[in-house]
Amino acid sequence: MTPPEGPDTTAVAAARADGAHAGPRHVAVIMDGNGRWAQSRGRPRLFGHHAGARRVREIVEACPELGVKYLTIFAFSTENWKRTQSEVAGLMSLFRRYITKEARTLVENGIRVRFIGDRLRLDRKLQELMDELEAVTAGNDLVHLTVALNYGGRDEVARATRRLAQDVAAGRLDPETVNEETLPRYLDTHVLPDPDLVIRTSGEARISNFLLWQSAYSEYEFVDTLWPDFSAEIFAGIIKGFCGRERRFGAVREQTNV
Ligand code: FPP
């Protein structure tokens, strides 16, 4: 019997055994190209978003074998409100349905879900579903899935700075002690490690306001594949490529012990 197609995990293990450094613990993904994927098929853009949502499950399920403990996906940006009212409404409805439909599988598969972004602008029902999903998956630890929804890196830094300033004004924080480690404690991602690898699909080489602070030393991978075509095999291939990269974090080779 032909085994079912799955990610090329043996290749990843081999790359690690070759003496290359470990794979990425935290991968962040800008899921781009849903609209073009649909339009090239003569279908409405929402058709592409639905196909994209199906890919999310496949990629989350591939994470444990690939050694990816944290996966962060960009689902809706603070700029995406500029799209037509019908596309925005369709996406919001998709998020509500996705959470309702996938909650049980996520709980059973050991996935812990968190949301980042400014959720106050989202409709109340969606906010409730997000809160519930975070609560029911809070005991899970196999994969930490973070969904960026109404997220913008600048907005996140601005909101963090506002809270930091409030703490200074209230006398809870001494401004003289503020350093590089202070601000991340106020970011939405404060419980997450920084991403090791950021992937963007669809051939665009931009970061579009995603994890601006956190990705200062991330590796980037831009692939031409449109998100609805982004398979676990492609994901595994990128992870394998990452294992061969040398990350120096500003130091020279001898200092990094790669
Ligand atoms: C970018 O493609 C994609 C989005 C703005 C939405 C991403 C949403 C999903 C993949 C849906 C599922 C997500 C979850 C969490 C269930 P685009 O519309 O900008 O494509 P284009 O550049 O081809 O127009």
GROMACS .gro file of C-alpha atoms and ligand atoms in nm, residues 30-39 45 48-56 73-77 80 83 87 91 94-95 98-99 102 115 145 147-149 200 202 204 206 226-228, ligand 1:
model
   70
   30ILE     CA    1   0.205   3.548   0.634
   31MET     CA    2  -0.063   3.353   0.448
   32ASP     CA    3  -0.087   3.548   0.123
   33GLY     CA    4  -0.240   3.477  -0.216
   34ASN     CA    5  -0.591   3.352  -0.136
   35GLY     CA    6  -0.752   3.615  -0.357
   36ARG     CA    7  -0.531   3.548  -0.659
   37TRP     CA    8  -0.576   3.173  -0.616
   38ALA     CA    9  -0.954   3.216  -0.633
   39GLN     CA   10  -0.950   3.472  -0.915
   45ARG     CA   11  -1.202   3.596  -0.332
   48GLY     CA   12  -0.977   3.142  -0.179
   49HIS     CA   13  -1.003   3.231   0.190
   50HIS     CA   14  -1.203   2.913   0.254
   51ALA     CA   15  -0.939   2.707   0.071
   52GLY     CA   16  -0.674   2.889   0.276
   53ALA     CA   17  -0.851   2.800   0.600
   54ARG     CA   18  -0.835   2.431   0.507
   55ARG     CA   19  -0.456   2.461   0.466
   56VAL     CA   20  -0.425   2.598   0.818
   73ILE     CA   21  -0.034   3.289   1.150
   74PHE     CA   22  -0.140   3.626   1.012
   75ALA     CA   23  -0.516   3.596   0.955
   76PHE     CA   24  -0.632   3.960   0.944
   77SER     CA   25  -0.429   4.278   0.963
   80ASN     CA   26  -0.739   4.458   0.601
   83ARG     CA   27  -1.109   4.571   0.179
   87GLU     CA   28  -1.492   4.059   0.188
   91LEU     CA   29  -1.370   3.681   0.652
   94LEU     CA   30  -1.519   3.249   0.822
   95PHE     CA   31  -1.328   3.308   1.147
   98TYR     CA   32  -1.366   2.808   1.176
   99ILE     CA   33  -1.341   2.848   1.553
  102GLU     CA   34  -1.234   2.332   1.466
  115PHE     CA   35  -0.503   3.533   1.958
  145LEU     CA   36  -0.094   2.817   1.763
  147VAL     CA   37  -0.366   3.361   1.535
  148ALA     CA   38  -0.305   3.728   1.456
  149LEU     CA   39  -0.648   3.883   1.410
  200ARG     CA   40   0.547   3.459   0.334
  202SER     CA   41   0.258   3.424  -0.293
  204GLU     CA   42   0.559   3.909  -0.229
  206ARG     CA   43   0.731   4.232   0.232
  226LEU     CA   44  -0.013   3.086  -0.313
  227TRP     CA   45  -0.136   3.006   0.038
  228PRO     CA   46  -0.418   2.765  -0.066
  259FPP     C1   47  -0.420   3.708   0.223
  259FPP     O1   48  -0.457   3.673   0.092
  259FPP     C2   49  -0.503   3.640   0.319
  259FPP     C3   50  -0.584   3.701   0.410
  259FPP     C4   51  -0.596   3.846   0.426
  259FPP     C5   52  -0.668   3.623   0.498
  259FPP     C6   53  -0.601   3.504   0.559
  259FPP     C7   54  -0.705   3.418   0.603
  259FPP     C8   55  -0.710   3.286   0.588
  259FPP     C9   56  -0.604   3.201   0.532
  259FPP    C10   57  -0.832   3.222   0.630
  259FPP    C11   58  -0.818   3.126   0.739
  259FPP    C12   59  -0.758   3.171   0.863
  259FPP    C13   60  -0.793   3.117   0.978
  259FPP    C14   61  -0.723   3.147   1.103
  259FPP    C15   62  -0.904   3.021   0.986
  259FPP     P1   63  -0.506   3.789  -0.003
  259FPP     O2   64  -0.653   3.796   0.008
  259FPP     O3   65  -0.436   3.916   0.030
  259FPP     O4   66  -0.464   3.734  -0.141
  259FPP     P2   67  -0.418   3.822  -0.268
  259FPP     O5   68  -0.290   3.889  -0.231
  259FPP     O6   69  -0.402   3.720  -0.373
  259FPP     O7   70  -0.529   3.919  -0.297
   0.00000   0.00000   0.00000
